Amino acid sequence: MSAQLQTSVEHFGYKQELNRSLTFWDLVIYGLVFMVPIAPMGIYGYVAEVSNGMVVLAYALGMFGMIFTAYSYFRMSEAFPIAGSVYTYAQRGIHPHVGFIAGWMILLDYILIPALLYVVAANALAGIVPGVPIWGWIVLFILMNTVVNIRGIELTAKANKSILIGQLIVLAIFIVAAIWAVAKGVNGATFNMKPIFNPDGFNMDVVAAATSIAVLSFLGFDAISTLSEETKGGRQVVGRATVMSLLLIGGLFMLQTYLAALIGPDLSKFENKDTVFYEIAGIAGGQWLNVLCAVATVIAWGIADSLVAQAAISRVLYSMSRDTMLPKFLSKVHPKYKSPYTSTVVVAVISVVVSLAIPLDKLTALVNFGALTAFLFLNLSVIIYFIFKQKSTAYVKHLLMPLLGLAVVGYVWYHLDGLSFQLGAVWFLIGIVVLTYFTKGFKKLPPTLMEEK
């Protein structure tokens, strides 16, 4: 079983320190929880407005665009079944220093997502329970997630299953209520193709803008690769789970937004774009369903998504630290729970500070820039490693697919707002300074790569 995988880890110069216990479905569930099956409920109004009501088309194109990058993760996780995600892949596929920058950029995604979600969830709960201050909710969320993650990946996996079941129950209730409402003609609803394709509102600018928003809803499938050293079953498990989770979440996104668009086709009747989906749920099933969907979204973002994000970033920090690219104490593993507990605690502290100090718009800008930049490095890694270093002639797998991934991600990256580029550039420059320090002026390589040379 794990003997083969342990050898794989040791083949790259590392020891098997983390607890290898995750199955294919554990990884799929992890990816689903990270992407949040009911995520469209929170941003539905914006996607529907930009897409001229063709929300299903927007999510379909978003999933189609991300599938190429998902396959790039598949190829690299199979070649390098070790923790670190895009940091490891760019390090081994291109160059160690490029790998550091790729890892540094993905930190923006993983390390700031929990803070972003804590703020969103805390603001929502402050309206429901005004007696508790926003900072109180933030600290409570962080404490809960930190304890679960330190207790080990098995407990995190169990929590993920419970959280996913809860989200799917809420989603199933909405789907049943919505189908019944459309069948009865509530709010004039009828089954039609307009949410998928409406020639009256279709043009390429609309499609491009809507797809750019929808693509960001799929961020998180990539985090599965951070669990490579805690997975059993073979080198392809991580890659297959990455692709499967993306396809499953895409189907769920399209189904719920299709039904919502049928019941509430006229966005002008809704005053607040943040609550459009919840109001549509209320039309379909009553005020109780409105509240249920809103509360479920808060819990999914504030607890579930941030739980798996904290697990992901702690593994990246662990991986970079054991390569001496970051302070060594970040690679300490708990003797009992076999989890990177010092990295987990550091992420918790950062989350508290960031949640209370950085405005939401800046957090969102940084998260998007970091993730998309890392995806560019990832797709480029596939091409350089397989085509140029390994002399692969499998041009579809190792050239065409990552080129399409580069094109899609590059398009969305190019159309990010100015704030994203400004803050992202600052973070990039800080990374160069950190890299210069830990590599002693770009002269030093990670110990395992020095040994290979």
Short mmCIF file of C-alpha atoms in Angstrom, two decimals:
data_model
loop_
_atom_site.label_atom_id
_atom_site.label_comp_id
_atom_site.label_asym_id
_atom_site.label_seq_id
_atom_site.Cartn_x
_atom_site.Cartn_y
_atom_site.Cartn_z
CA MET A 1 0.00 0.00 0.00
CA SER A 2 1.87 3.02 1.26
CA ALA A 3 5.29 1.42 0.81
CA GLN A 4 5.30 2.45 -2.83
CA LEU A 5 4.20 5.96 -1.94
CA GLN A 6 6.66 6.26 0.89
CA THR A 7 9.40 5.32 -1.53
CA SER A 8 8.12 8.02 -3.85
CA VAL A 9 8.49 10.63 -1.11
CA GLU A 10 11.90 9.36 -0.07
CA HIS A 11 12.95 9.25 -3.71
CA PHE A 12 12.75 13.04 -3.69
CA GLY A 13 14.86 13.33 -0.55
CA TYR A 14 12.15 13.65 2.10
CA LYS A 15 10.93 11.57 5.01
CA GLN A 16 7.33 10.35 5.32
CA GLU A 17 6.32 12.48 8.34
CA LEU A 18 2.64 13.18 7.73
CA ASN A 19 -0.12 10.65 8.35
CA ARG A 20 -0.98 8.89 5.08
CA SER A 21 -4.68 8.01 5.47
CA LEU A 22 -6.73 9.87 2.85
CA THR A 23 -8.66 8.04 0.12
CA PHE A 24 -9.78 9.20 -3.32
CA TRP A 25 -13.19 10.22 -1.99
CA ASP A 26 -11.65 12.03 0.99
CA LEU A 27 -9.80 14.18 -1.54
CA VAL A 28 -12.89 14.73 -3.67
CA ILE A 29 -14.83 15.82 -0.60
CA TYR A 30 -11.96 18.11 0.40
CA GLY A 31 -12.07 19.77 -3.01
CA LEU A 32 -15.85 20.11 -2.95
CA VAL A 33 -15.79 21.70 0.49
CA PHE A 34 -13.04 24.12 -0.59
CA MET A 35 -15.05 25.23 -3.64
CA VAL A 36 -18.32 25.26 -1.61
CA PRO A 37 -21.24 23.49 -3.38
CA ILE A 38 -23.58 26.38 -2.52
CA ALA A 39 -21.09 29.14 -3.40
CA PRO A 40 -23.28 30.56 -6.22
CA MET A 41 -25.89 31.50 -3.63
CA GLY A 42 -23.63 34.27 -2.35
CA ILE A 43 -22.63 35.80 -5.70
CA TYR A 44 -25.56 34.83 -7.92
CA GLY A 45 -26.79 38.39 -8.40
CA TYR A 46 -23.46 39.56 -9.81
CA VAL A 47 -22.99 36.62 -12.19
CA ALA A 48 -26.60 36.87 -13.42
CA GLU A 49 -26.27 40.60 -14.07
CA VAL A 50 -22.99 40.39 -15.97
CA SER A 51 -24.13 37.35 -18.01
CA ASN A 52 -27.49 38.88 -18.99
CA GLY A 53 -29.19 36.04 -17.14
CA MET A 54 -27.13 33.26 -18.79
CA VAL A 55 -25.67 32.08 -15.51
CA VAL A 56 -25.52 28.42 -16.51
CA LEU A 57 -23.48 29.31 -19.59
CA ALA A 58 -21.11 31.38 -17.43
CA TYR A 59 -20.48 28.51 -15.01
CA ALA A 60 -20.19 25.96 -17.82
CA LEU A 61 -17.52 28.05 -19.54
CA GLY A 62 -15.80 28.69 -16.21
CA MET A 63 -15.59 24.96 -15.52
CA PHE A 64 -14.46 24.28 -19.09
CA GLY A 65 -11.74 26.89 -18.73
CA MET A 66 -10.47 25.48 -15.45
CA ILE A 67 -10.46 21.85 -16.59
CA PHE A 68 -7.22 22.41 -18.51
CA THR A 69 -5.48 23.69 -15.39
CA ALA A 70 -6.95 20.78 -13.42
CA TYR A 71 -5.33 18.38 -15.88
CA SER A 72 -2.03 20.21 -15.41
CA TYR A 73 -2.32 19.51 -11.69
CA PHE A 74 -3.05 15.89 -12.61
CA ARG A 75 0.16 15.57 -14.65
CA MET A 76 2.43 17.26 -12.11
CA SER A 77 0.97 15.55 -9.03
CA GLU A 78 1.57 12.21 -10.75
CA ALA A 79 5.17 13.13 -11.59
CA PHE A 80 5.88 14.63 -8.15
CA PRO A 81 3.65 12.99 -5.46
CA ILE A 82 4.87 15.27 -2.67
CA ALA A 83 3.36 18.13 -0.70
CA GLY A 84 3.73 21.72 -1.80
CA SER A 85 1.34 21.97 -4.75
CA VAL A 86 2.42 24.53 -7.35
CA TYR A 87 5.51 25.41 -5.27
CA THR A 88 6.82 21.87 -5.74
CA TYR A 89 5.73 21.58 -9.37
CA ALA A 90 7.36 24.81 -10.52
CA GLN A 91 10.43 24.03 -8.39
CA ARG A 92 10.94 20.61 -9.96
CA GLY A 93 9.50 21.43 -13.37
CA ILE A 94 11.17 24.78 -14.06
CA HIS A 95 13.71 25.93 -11.45
CA PRO A 96 13.87 26.01 -7.62
CA HIS A 97 13.79 29.81 -7.49
CA VAL A 98 10.83 29.97 -9.86
CA GLY A 99 9.17 27.39 -7.62
CA PHE A 100 9.58 29.67 -4.62
CA ILE A 101 7.89 32.55 -6.45
CA ALA A 102 5.06 30.27 -7.56
CA GLY A 103 4.61 29.11 -3.97
CA TRP A 104 4.86 32.67 -2.72
CA MET A 105 2.05 33.72 -5.05
CA ILE A 106 -0.24 30.81 -4.10
CA LEU A 107 0.22 31.91 -0.48
CA LEU A 108 -1.91 34.92 -1.38
CA ASP A 109 -4.74 32.59 -2.32
CA TYR A 110 -4.54 30.03 0.48
CA ILE A 111 -3.44 32.23 3.35
CA LEU A 112 -5.88 35.06 2.66
CA ILE A 113 -8.95 33.02 1.72
CA PRO A 114 -9.62 32.08 5.39
CA ALA A 115 -9.35 35.74 6.43
CA LEU A 116 -11.65 36.82 3.60
CA LEU A 117 -14.25 34.19 4.48
CA TYR A 118 -14.08 34.93 8.20
CA VAL A 119 -14.91 38.58 7.53
CA VAL A 120 -17.80 37.78 5.17
CA ALA A 121 -19.31 35.23 7.55
CA ALA A 122 -18.80 37.41 10.62
CA ASN A 123 -20.50 40.39 8.96
CA ALA A 124 -23.48 38.22 8.04
CA LEU A 125 -23.80 36.74 11.52
CA ALA A 126 -23.46 40.17 13.12
CA GLY A 127 -26.73 41.07 11.41
CA ILE A 128 -28.43 37.92 12.72
CA VAL A 129 -26.94 38.05 16.25
CA PRO A 130 -26.09 41.74 16.82
CA GLY A 131 -25.04 41.14 20.42
CA VAL A 132 -21.80 39.45 19.34
CA PRO A 133 -19.13 41.75 17.84
CA ILE A 134 -17.64 40.92 14.45
CA TRP A 135 -14.21 40.28 15.93
CA GLY A 136 -15.80 37.77 18.32
CA TRP A 137 -17.15 35.66 15.46
CA ILE A 138 -13.79 35.85 13.68
CA VAL A 139 -11.85 34.63 16.71
CA LEU A 140 -14.40 31.85 17.32
CA PHE A 141 -14.15 30.58 13.72
CA ILE A 142 -10.36 30.66 13.79
CA LEU A 143 -10.12 28.80 17.11
CA MET A 144 -12.49 26.07 15.94
CA ASN A 145 -10.69 25.49 12.64
CA THR A 146 -7.22 25.60 14.19
CA VAL A 147 -8.06 22.95 16.78
CA VAL A 148 -9.56 20.64 14.13
CA ASN A 149 -6.58 21.03 11.79
CA ILE A 150 -3.98 20.50 14.50
CA ARG A 151 -5.75 17.32 15.58
CA GLY A 152 -4.79 15.82 12.24
CA ILE A 153 -5.97 15.30 8.69
CA GLU A 154 -8.28 12.42 9.64
CA LEU A 155 -10.36 14.67 11.90
CA THR A 156 -10.35 17.35 9.20
CA ALA A 157 -11.59 14.76 6.69
CA LYS A 158 -14.40 13.70 9.05
CA ALA A 159 -15.40 17.32 9.58
CA ASN A 160 -15.38 17.83 5.80
CA LYS A 161 -17.81 14.95 5.30
CA SER A 162 -20.26 16.33 7.87
CA ILE A 163 -20.02 19.83 6.42
CA LEU A 164 -20.51 18.58 2.85
CA ILE A 165 -23.55 16.52 3.82
CA GLY A 166 -25.08 19.59 5.45
CA GLN A 167 -24.53 21.71 2.36
CA LEU A 168 -25.92 19.04 0.04
CA ILE A 169 -29.04 18.69 2.21
CA VAL A 170 -29.70 22.43 1.99
CA LEU A 171 -29.04 22.35 -1.76
CA ALA A 172 -31.37 19.37 -2.21
CA ILE A 173 -34.13 21.17 -0.32
CA PHE A 174 -33.74 24.21 -2.57
CA ILE A 175 -33.71 22.08 -5.74
CA VAL A 176 -36.89 20.23 -4.78
CA ALA A 177 -38.65 23.46 -3.79
CA ALA A 178 -37.47 25.21 -6.96
CA ILE A 179 -38.55 22.41 -9.31
CA TRP A 180 -41.95 22.33 -7.62
CA ALA A 181 -42.24 26.11 -7.89
CA VAL A 182 -41.38 26.11 -11.60
CA ALA A 183 -43.80 23.24 -12.25
CA LYS A 184 -46.55 25.30 -10.59
CA GLY A 185 -45.59 28.44 -12.47
CA VAL A 186 -44.67 30.44 -9.37
CA ASN A 187 -43.64 34.00 -10.29
CA GLY A 188 -44.43 33.13 -13.91
CA ALA A 189 -41.62 30.55 -14.07
CA THR A 190 -41.44 27.99 -16.88
CA PHE A 191 -38.77 25.53 -17.92
CA ASN A 192 -36.77 27.10 -20.76
CA MET A 193 -33.25 27.44 -22.19
CA LYS A 194 -32.64 31.14 -21.49
CA PRO A 195 -30.33 30.60 -18.45
CA ILE A 196 -28.19 28.42 -20.72
CA PHE A 197 -28.37 30.45 -23.92
CA ASN A 198 -30.40 33.52 -24.80
CA PRO A 199 -29.67 34.90 -28.29
CA ASP A 200 -31.18 38.28 -27.37
CA GLY A 201 -28.58 38.91 -24.66
CA PHE A 202 -25.65 37.00 -26.07
CA ASN A 203 -22.38 38.59 -27.15
CA MET A 204 -18.74 37.70 -26.59
CA ASP A 205 -18.07 40.61 -24.21
CA VAL A 206 -20.87 39.43 -21.94
CA VAL A 207 -19.64 35.84 -22.06
CA ALA A 208 -16.05 36.85 -21.32
CA ALA A 209 -17.00 39.08 -18.38
CA ALA A 210 -19.33 36.50 -16.84
CA THR A 211 -16.84 33.69 -17.32
CA SER A 212 -14.13 35.74 -15.61
CA ILE A 213 -16.32 35.96 -12.52
CA ALA A 214 -17.44 32.34 -12.67
CA VAL A 215 -13.87 31.02 -13.06
CA LEU A 216 -13.01 32.45 -9.65
CA SER A 217 -15.79 30.32 -8.10
CA PHE A 218 -13.76 27.22 -8.96
CA LEU A 219 -10.65 28.27 -7.04
CA GLY A 220 -9.87 25.52 -4.57
CA PHE A 221 -9.69 22.35 -6.67
CA ASP A 222 -5.95 22.97 -6.80
CA ALA A 223 -5.60 22.63 -3.03
CA ILE A 224 -6.11 18.87 -3.25
CA SER A 225 -2.51 18.58 -4.42
CA THR A 226 -1.26 19.90 -1.06
CA LEU A 227 -2.36 16.59 0.49
CA SER A 228 -0.19 14.36 -1.71
CA GLU A 229 1.85 13.06 1.23
CA GLU A 230 -1.27 12.19 3.20
CA THR A 231 -2.93 10.18 0.42
CA LYS A 232 -2.96 6.45 -0.16
CA GLY A 233 -3.78 4.49 -3.30
CA GLY A 234 -1.18 5.45 -5.91
CA ARG A 235 0.26 8.40 -7.76
CA GLN A 236 -2.87 9.12 -9.82
CA VAL A 237 -5.26 9.49 -6.90
CA VAL A 238 -4.59 13.21 -6.38
CA GLY A 239 -4.96 14.01 -10.08
CA ARG A 240 -8.16 12.01 -10.52
CA ALA A 241 -9.68 13.58 -7.42
CA THR A 242 -8.77 17.05 -8.67
CA VAL A 243 -10.57 16.56 -11.98
CA MET A 244 -13.53 14.75 -10.41
CA SER A 245 -14.14 17.46 -7.81
CA LEU A 246 -14.08 20.15 -10.49
CA LEU A 247 -16.63 18.31 -12.66
CA LEU A 248 -18.93 17.56 -9.73
CA ILE A 249 -18.90 21.11 -8.40
CA GLY A 250 -19.52 22.45 -11.89
CA GLY A 251 -22.63 20.32 -12.22
CA LEU A 252 -23.96 21.51 -8.85
CA PHE A 253 -23.26 25.15 -9.73
CA MET A 254 -25.11 24.88 -13.03
CA LEU A 255 -28.14 23.06 -11.60
CA GLN A 256 -28.85 25.51 -8.79
CA THR A 257 -28.27 28.62 -10.90
CA TYR A 258 -30.48 27.24 -13.70
CA LEU A 259 -33.42 26.85 -11.32
CA ALA A 260 -32.80 30.22 -9.69
CA ALA A 261 -32.76 31.94 -13.10
CA LEU A 262 -36.10 30.36 -14.03
CA ILE A 263 -37.79 31.64 -10.87
CA GLY A 264 -36.19 35.11 -10.83
CA PRO A 265 -35.41 36.05 -14.44
CA ASP A 266 -35.90 39.79 -13.92
CA LEU A 267 -33.03 41.10 -11.78
CA SER A 268 -34.50 44.61 -11.70
CA LYS A 269 -37.04 43.37 -9.16
CA PHE A 270 -34.29 42.72 -6.62
CA GLU A 271 -32.73 45.72 -4.86
CA ASN A 272 -29.65 44.04 -3.36
CA LYS A 273 -27.46 41.86 -5.60
CA ASP A 274 -25.94 40.21 -2.51
CA THR A 275 -29.27 38.63 -1.54
CA VAL A 276 -30.86 37.82 -4.91
CA PHE A 277 -30.49 34.06 -4.56
CA TYR A 278 -31.91 34.04 -1.05
CA GLU A 279 -34.91 36.07 -2.15
CA ILE A 280 -35.47 33.65 -5.03
CA ALA A 281 -35.31 30.78 -2.52
CA GLY A 282 -37.95 32.62 -0.51
CA ILE A 283 -40.17 32.88 -3.59
CA ALA A 284 -39.75 29.16 -4.24
CA GLY A 285 -40.28 27.82 -0.72
CA GLY A 286 -41.05 30.61 1.70
CA GLN A 287 -39.12 32.83 4.07
CA TRP A 288 -37.74 29.85 5.98
CA LEU A 289 -35.89 28.70 2.85
CA ASN A 290 -34.54 32.22 2.35
CA VAL A 291 -33.05 32.15 5.85
CA LEU A 292 -31.84 28.53 5.54
CA CYS A 293 -29.87 29.24 2.36
CA ALA A 294 -28.37 32.42 3.82
CA VAL A 295 -27.27 30.75 7.07
CA ALA A 296 -25.92 27.71 5.21
CA THR A 297 -23.81 29.97 3.00
CA VAL A 298 -22.39 31.76 6.03
CA ILE A 299 -21.46 28.48 7.72
CA ALA A 300 -20.02 27.05 4.49
CA TRP A 301 -17.76 30.07 4.01
CA GLY A 302 -16.94 30.91 7.61
CA ILE A 303 -16.22 27.39 8.83
CA ALA A 304 -16.01 24.83 6.03
CA ASP A 305 -14.09 26.67 3.33
CA SER A 306 -11.72 28.34 5.74
CA LEU A 307 -11.08 24.99 7.47
CA VAL A 308 -9.77 23.35 4.32
CA ALA A 309 -7.96 26.52 3.24
CA GLN A 310 -6.06 26.57 6.53
CA ALA A 311 -5.14 22.90 6.01
CA ALA A 312 -3.89 23.66 2.49
CA ILE A 313 -1.72 26.64 3.35
CA SER A 314 -0.16 24.88 6.34
CA ARG A 315 1.04 22.13 3.96
CA VAL A 316 2.54 24.65 1.54
CA LEU A 317 4.35 26.42 4.39
CA TYR A 318 5.51 23.04 5.68
CA SER A 319 6.87 22.11 2.27
CA MET A 320 8.66 25.44 1.69
CA SER A 321 10.09 25.42 5.21
CA ARG A 322 11.60 21.92 5.05
CA ASP A 323 13.34 23.09 1.86
CA THR A 324 14.84 25.94 3.97
CA MET A 325 13.02 28.47 1.79
CA LEU A 326 11.15 29.76 4.87
CA PRO A 327 11.93 29.66 8.62
CA LYS A 328 12.60 26.06 9.69
CA PHE A 329 10.14 26.01 12.60
CA LEU A 330 7.23 26.04 10.10
CA SER A 331 8.06 22.44 9.14
CA LYS A 332 7.56 21.00 12.64
CA VAL A 333 5.14 18.06 12.74
CA HIS A 334 3.03 17.25 15.81
CA PRO A 335 4.41 14.04 17.38
CA LYS A 336 0.95 12.62 18.10
CA TYR A 337 -1.36 13.99 15.39
CA LYS A 338 1.22 14.03 12.55
CA SER A 339 0.06 17.44 11.38
CA PRO A 340 2.18 20.55 10.57
CA TYR A 341 0.97 22.25 13.72
CA THR A 342 3.34 25.23 13.83
CA SER A 343 2.32 26.27 10.31
CA THR A 344 -1.33 25.84 11.27
CA VAL A 345 -0.93 28.12 14.29
CA VAL A 346 0.95 30.73 12.25
CA VAL A 347 -1.86 30.75 9.67
CA ALA A 348 -4.37 31.25 12.49
CA VAL A 349 -2.45 34.25 13.85
CA ILE A 350 -2.14 35.77 10.38
CA SER A 351 -5.86 35.24 9.80
CA VAL A 352 -6.73 37.17 12.96
CA VAL A 353 -4.52 40.10 12.00
CA VAL A 354 -5.54 40.17 8.34
CA SER A 355 -9.26 39.76 9.08
CA LEU A 356 -9.27 42.78 11.36
CA ALA A 357 -6.82 44.99 9.46
CA ILE A 358 -7.34 44.64 5.69
CA PRO A 359 -10.54 45.79 3.89
CA LEU A 360 -12.60 43.25 1.96
CA ASP A 361 -11.92 44.71 -1.48
CA LYS A 362 -8.15 44.46 -1.00
CA LEU A 363 -8.42 40.90 0.31
CA THR A 364 -10.43 39.82 -2.72
CA ALA A 365 -7.97 41.47 -5.10
CA LEU A 366 -4.99 39.72 -3.51
CA VAL A 367 -6.64 36.29 -3.46
CA ASN A 368 -7.56 36.39 -7.15
CA PHE A 369 -4.16 37.69 -8.29
CA GLY A 370 -2.24 35.12 -6.27
CA ALA A 371 -4.25 32.12 -7.44
CA LEU A 372 -4.26 33.01 -11.13
CA THR A 373 -0.55 33.87 -11.16
CA ALA A 374 0.24 30.51 -9.56
CA PHE A 375 -1.91 28.77 -12.20
CA LEU A 376 0.17 30.40 -14.92
CA PHE A 377 3.33 28.95 -13.36
CA LEU A 378 1.64 25.56 -13.02
CA ASN A 379 0.65 25.26 -16.68
CA LEU A 380 4.07 26.47 -17.75
CA SER A 381 5.67 23.82 -15.52
CA VAL A 382 3.94 21.02 -17.41
CA ILE A 383 5.27 22.21 -20.75
CA ILE A 384 8.83 22.83 -19.59
CA TYR A 385 9.15 19.64 -17.55
CA PHE A 386 7.56 17.15 -19.93
CA ILE A 387 8.27 18.63 -23.37
CA PHE A 388 11.70 20.18 -22.83
CA LYS A 389 13.19 18.20 -19.94
CA GLN A 390 11.61 14.78 -20.47
CA LYS A 391 11.38 15.11 -24.28
CA SER A 392 7.79 13.88 -24.21
CA THR A 393 6.01 13.41 -27.53
CA ALA A 394 2.55 13.22 -25.90
CA TYR A 395 1.74 16.65 -27.28
CA VAL A 396 -1.95 16.65 -26.39
CA LYS A 397 -1.36 15.90 -22.70
CA HIS A 398 1.86 17.82 -22.19
CA LEU A 399 1.58 20.72 -24.63
CA LEU A 400 -1.92 21.40 -25.96
CA MET A 401 -3.78 21.02 -22.66
CA PRO A 402 -1.45 23.26 -20.60
CA LEU A 403 -1.34 25.80 -23.45
CA LEU A 404 -5.14 26.02 -23.30
CA GLY A 405 -4.86 26.35 -19.53
CA LEU A 406 -2.38 29.18 -19.97
CA ALA A 407 -4.69 30.91 -22.46
CA VAL A 408 -7.78 30.78 -20.23
CA VAL A 409 -6.00 31.71 -17.01
CA GLY A 410 -3.97 34.38 -18.81
CA TYR A 411 -7.13 35.96 -20.20
CA VAL A 412 -8.79 36.16 -16.77
CA TRP A 413 -5.52 37.31 -15.15
CA TYR A 414 -5.12 40.09 -17.73
CA HIS A 415 -8.63 41.37 -17.03
CA LEU A 416 -8.21 41.62 -13.26
CA ASP A 417 -8.76 45.13 -11.90
CA GLY A 418 -5.95 47.61 -11.28
CA LEU A 419 -6.03 47.12 -7.52
CA SER A 420 -5.28 43.41 -7.97
CA PHE A 421 -2.17 44.20 -10.03
CA GLN A 422 -0.96 46.91 -7.66
CA LEU A 423 -1.24 44.79 -4.53
CA GLY A 424 -0.04 41.68 -6.36
CA ALA A 425 3.07 43.49 -7.60
CA VAL A 426 3.90 44.56 -4.05
CA TRP A 427 3.56 40.97 -2.82
CA PHE A 428 5.70 39.73 -5.73
CA LEU A 429 8.50 42.17 -4.88
CA ILE A 430 8.38 41.15 -1.22
CA GLY A 431 8.75 37.55 -2.42
CA ILE A 432 11.86 38.46 -4.40
CA VAL A 433 13.38 40.00 -1.26
CA VAL A 434 12.55 36.92 0.83
CA LEU A 435 13.92 34.61 -1.87
CA THR A 436 17.13 36.65 -2.06
CA TYR A 437 17.60 36.33 1.70
CA PHE A 438 16.94 32.60 2.03
CA THR A 439 19.00 31.69 -1.06
CA LYS A 440 21.88 34.02 -0.12
CA GLY A 441 21.56 36.03 -3.29
CA PHE A 442 20.13 33.23 -5.50
CA LYS A 443 23.16 31.01 -4.84
CA LYS A 444 21.56 28.43 -2.57
CA LEU A 445 19.23 25.57 -3.57
CA PRO A 446 17.01 23.40 -1.33
CA PRO A 447 19.07 20.59 0.27
CA THR A 448 17.29 17.81 -1.64
CA LEU A 449 18.03 19.45 -4.97
CA MET A 450 21.64 20.09 -3.99
CA GLU A 451 21.97 16.36 -3.33
CA GLU A 452 20.50 15.55 -6.76
CA LYS A 453 23.09 17.80 -8.40
#
